[in-house]
Amino acid sequence: MASTPVVSKDEAGGDDQLQAPAAETVAGDTGCGGRREATTSSFLPHLPAVLQEMGEKKKAGAILVRLVSAAGTGFFYVVKKTKRLQSSQTKLEFRKYDPRVNRHVLFTEAKMK
């Protein structure tokens, strides 16, 4: 919804002055999920540098690893290895389906290329 600036006459000299419209509202779609109206004056100013730095930090999460078939077919799965499993030095091993040999075989962890 586009709004135009309000023009008012100065009482003393009759000069036209432009004023910003007061708290313009943008109507949301109330028919779907109970959305609410937002005002343009409710947006926060830029955050201080200290708070911006806090948002940039990211915890080390899960990493992607490749599980390669022990049957030697070259078939592989890609799975996430969680932080808890990363701390142990054991490699992941799963018994999963290899469609190239039509059976379940052992899949072991290998580095992603």
mmCIF file of C-alpha atoms in Angstrom:
data_model
loop_
_atom_site.group_PDB
_atom_site.id
_atom_site.type_symbol
_atom_site.label_atom_id
_atom_site.label_comp_id
_atom_site.label_asym_id
_atom_site.label_seq_id
_atom_site.Cartn_x
_atom_site.Cartn_y
_atom_site.Cartn_z
ATOM 1 C CA MET A 1 0.000 0.000 0.000
ATOM 2 C CA ALA A 2 1.777 3.141 -1.164
ATOM 3 C CA SER A 3 1.207 6.327 0.787
ATOM 4 C CA THR A 4 2.003 9.881 -0.150
ATOM 5 C CA PRO A 5 3.589 12.394 2.229
ATOM 6 C CA VAL A 6 1.202 14.703 4.042
ATOM 7 C CA VAL A 7 1.448 18.347 2.996
ATOM 8 C CA SER A 8 0.495 20.929 5.618
ATOM 9 C CA LYS A 9 0.328 24.705 5.462
ATOM 10 C CA ASP A 10 2.412 26.648 7.940
ATOM 11 C CA GLU A 11 0.116 28.989 9.894
ATOM 12 C CA ALA A 12 2.453 31.994 9.776
ATOM 13 C CA GLY A 13 3.752 32.116 6.223
ATOM 14 C CA GLY A 14 1.625 29.662 4.295
ATOM 15 C CA ASP A 15 4.726 27.686 3.205
ATOM 16 C CA ASP A 16 4.192 24.084 2.213
ATOM 17 C CA GLN A 17 6.078 21.624 4.407
ATOM 18 C CA LEU A 18 6.451 17.906 3.824
ATOM 19 C CA GLN A 19 5.816 15.662 6.798
ATOM 20 C CA ALA A 20 6.395 11.928 7.016
ATOM 21 C CA PRO A 21 3.205 9.910 7.434
ATOM 22 C CA ALA A 22 2.596 8.634 10.941
ATOM 23 C CA ALA A 23 3.232 4.903 11.577
ATOM 24 C CA GLU A 24 2.076 3.437 8.307
ATOM 25 C CA THR A 25 0.587 -0.022 8.717
ATOM 26 C CA VAL A 26 0.995 -2.878 6.314
ATOM 27 C CA ALA A 27 -1.970 -5.219 6.426
ATOM 28 C CA GLY A 28 -1.148 -8.903 6.510
ATOM 29 C CA ASP A 29 -3.305 -11.696 5.228
ATOM 30 C CA THR A 30 -5.565 -12.358 8.215
ATOM 31 C CA GLY A 31 -7.311 -15.272 6.530
ATOM 32 C CA CYS A 32 -4.319 -17.613 6.640
ATOM 33 C CA GLY A 33 -2.715 -18.562 9.926
ATOM 34 C CA GLY A 34 -3.592 -15.443 11.937
ATOM 35 C CA ARG A 35 -0.921 -13.101 10.627
ATOM 36 C CA ARG A 36 -0.800 -9.719 12.286
ATOM 37 C CA GLU A 37 -0.270 -6.176 11.056
ATOM 38 C CA ALA A 38 3.211 -4.702 11.189
ATOM 39 C CA THR A 39 4.057 -1.034 11.471
ATOM 40 C CA THR A 40 6.990 0.515 9.698
ATOM 41 C CA SER A 41 7.915 2.452 12.850
ATOM 42 C CA SER A 42 8.337 -0.790 14.822
ATOM 43 C CA PHE A 43 11.556 -1.825 13.031
ATOM 44 C CA LEU A 44 14.580 -1.695 15.297
ATOM 45 C CA PRO A 45 17.518 0.566 14.463
ATOM 46 C CA HIS A 46 20.874 -1.003 13.675
ATOM 47 C CA LEU A 47 22.192 -3.135 16.510
ATOM 48 C CA PRO A 48 25.408 -2.178 18.339
ATOM 49 C CA ALA A 49 28.601 -3.822 17.085
ATOM 50 C CA VAL A 50 28.814 -6.026 20.202
ATOM 51 C CA LEU A 51 25.462 -7.653 19.458
ATOM 52 C CA GLN A 52 26.286 -8.072 15.774
ATOM 53 C CA GLU A 53 29.434 -10.013 16.647
ATOM 54 C CA MET A 54 27.467 -12.325 18.924
ATOM 55 C CA GLY A 55 25.246 -13.383 16.038
ATOM 56 C CA GLU A 56 28.176 -14.306 13.812
ATOM 57 C CA LYS A 57 29.539 -17.043 16.092
ATOM 58 C CA LYS A 58 28.542 -20.537 15.095
ATOM 59 C CA LYS A 59 29.069 -23.746 16.986
ATOM 60 C CA ALA A 60 30.877 -26.578 15.274
ATOM 61 C CA GLY A 61 28.065 -28.908 14.322
ATOM 62 C CA ALA A 62 27.784 -32.122 12.401
ATOM 63 C CA ILE A 63 30.053 -32.793 9.437
ATOM 64 C CA LEU A 64 29.272 -34.781 6.296
ATOM 65 C CA VAL A 65 31.121 -38.060 5.783
ATOM 66 C CA ARG A 66 31.013 -40.647 3.040
ATOM 67 C CA LEU A 67 30.138 -44.285 3.719
ATOM 68 C CA VAL A 68 31.790 -46.480 1.067
ATOM 69 C CA SER A 69 30.632 -50.009 0.254
ATOM 70 C CA ALA A 70 32.931 -52.829 1.359
ATOM 71 C CA ALA A 71 31.794 -54.818 -1.701
ATOM 72 C CA GLY A 72 34.033 -52.625 -3.853
ATOM 73 C CA THR A 73 31.262 -51.409 -6.153
ATOM 74 C CA GLY A 74 32.018 -47.736 -5.590
ATOM 75 C CA PHE A 75 28.523 -47.090 -4.248
ATOM 76 C CA PHE A 76 28.410 -44.728 -1.260
ATOM 77 C CA TYR A 77 26.059 -42.929 1.106
ATOM 78 C CA VAL A 78 26.614 -39.451 2.548
ATOM 79 C CA VAL A 79 25.627 -39.055 6.211
ATOM 80 C CA LYS A 80 26.075 -36.503 8.976
ATOM 81 C CA LYS A 81 28.521 -37.300 11.752
ATOM 82 C CA THR A 82 27.490 -35.502 14.946
ATOM 83 C CA LYS A 83 29.819 -33.633 17.256
ATOM 84 C CA ARG A 84 29.558 -36.398 19.857
ATOM 85 C CA LEU A 85 30.695 -39.039 17.330
ATOM 86 C CA GLN A 86 33.505 -36.804 16.080
ATOM 87 C CA SER A 87 35.132 -36.779 19.526
ATOM 88 C CA SER A 88 35.591 -40.574 19.449
ATOM 89 C CA GLN A 89 38.266 -41.767 17.056
ATOM 90 C CA THR A 90 36.253 -44.753 15.795
ATOM 91 C CA LYS A 91 35.080 -44.771 12.193
ATOM 92 C CA LEU A 92 31.424 -45.188 11.378
ATOM 93 C CA GLU A 93 30.344 -48.590 10.100
ATOM 94 C CA PHE A 94 26.827 -49.441 8.973
ATOM 95 C CA ARG A 95 25.257 -52.421 7.278
ATOM 96 C CA LYS A 96 23.231 -50.887 4.469
ATOM 97 C CA TYR A 97 21.823 -51.862 1.099
ATOM 98 C CA ASP A 98 24.111 -51.782 -1.954
ATOM 99 C CA PRO A 99 21.924 -51.781 -5.094
ATOM 100 C CA ARG A 100 24.816 -52.756 -7.357
ATOM 101 C CA VAL A 101 25.152 -56.179 -5.715
ATOM 102 C CA ASN A 102 21.488 -56.366 -4.607
ATOM 103 C CA ARG A 103 22.278 -57.118 -0.957
ATOM 104 C CA HIS A 104 23.160 -55.543 2.380
ATOM 105 C CA VAL A 105 26.897 -55.063 2.886
ATOM 106 C CA LEU A 106 29.156 -53.249 5.324
ATOM 107 C CA PHE A 107 29.708 -49.539 4.650
ATOM 108 C CA THR A 108 32.682 -47.823 6.299
ATOM 109 C CA GLU A 109 33.502 -44.158 6.759
ATOM 110 C CA ALA A 110 35.823 -42.479 4.272
ATOM 111 C CA LYS A 111 36.843 -38.874 3.626
ATOM 112 C CA MET A 112 34.717 -36.666 1.408
ATOM 113 C CA LYS A 113 36.496 -35.823 -1.857
#
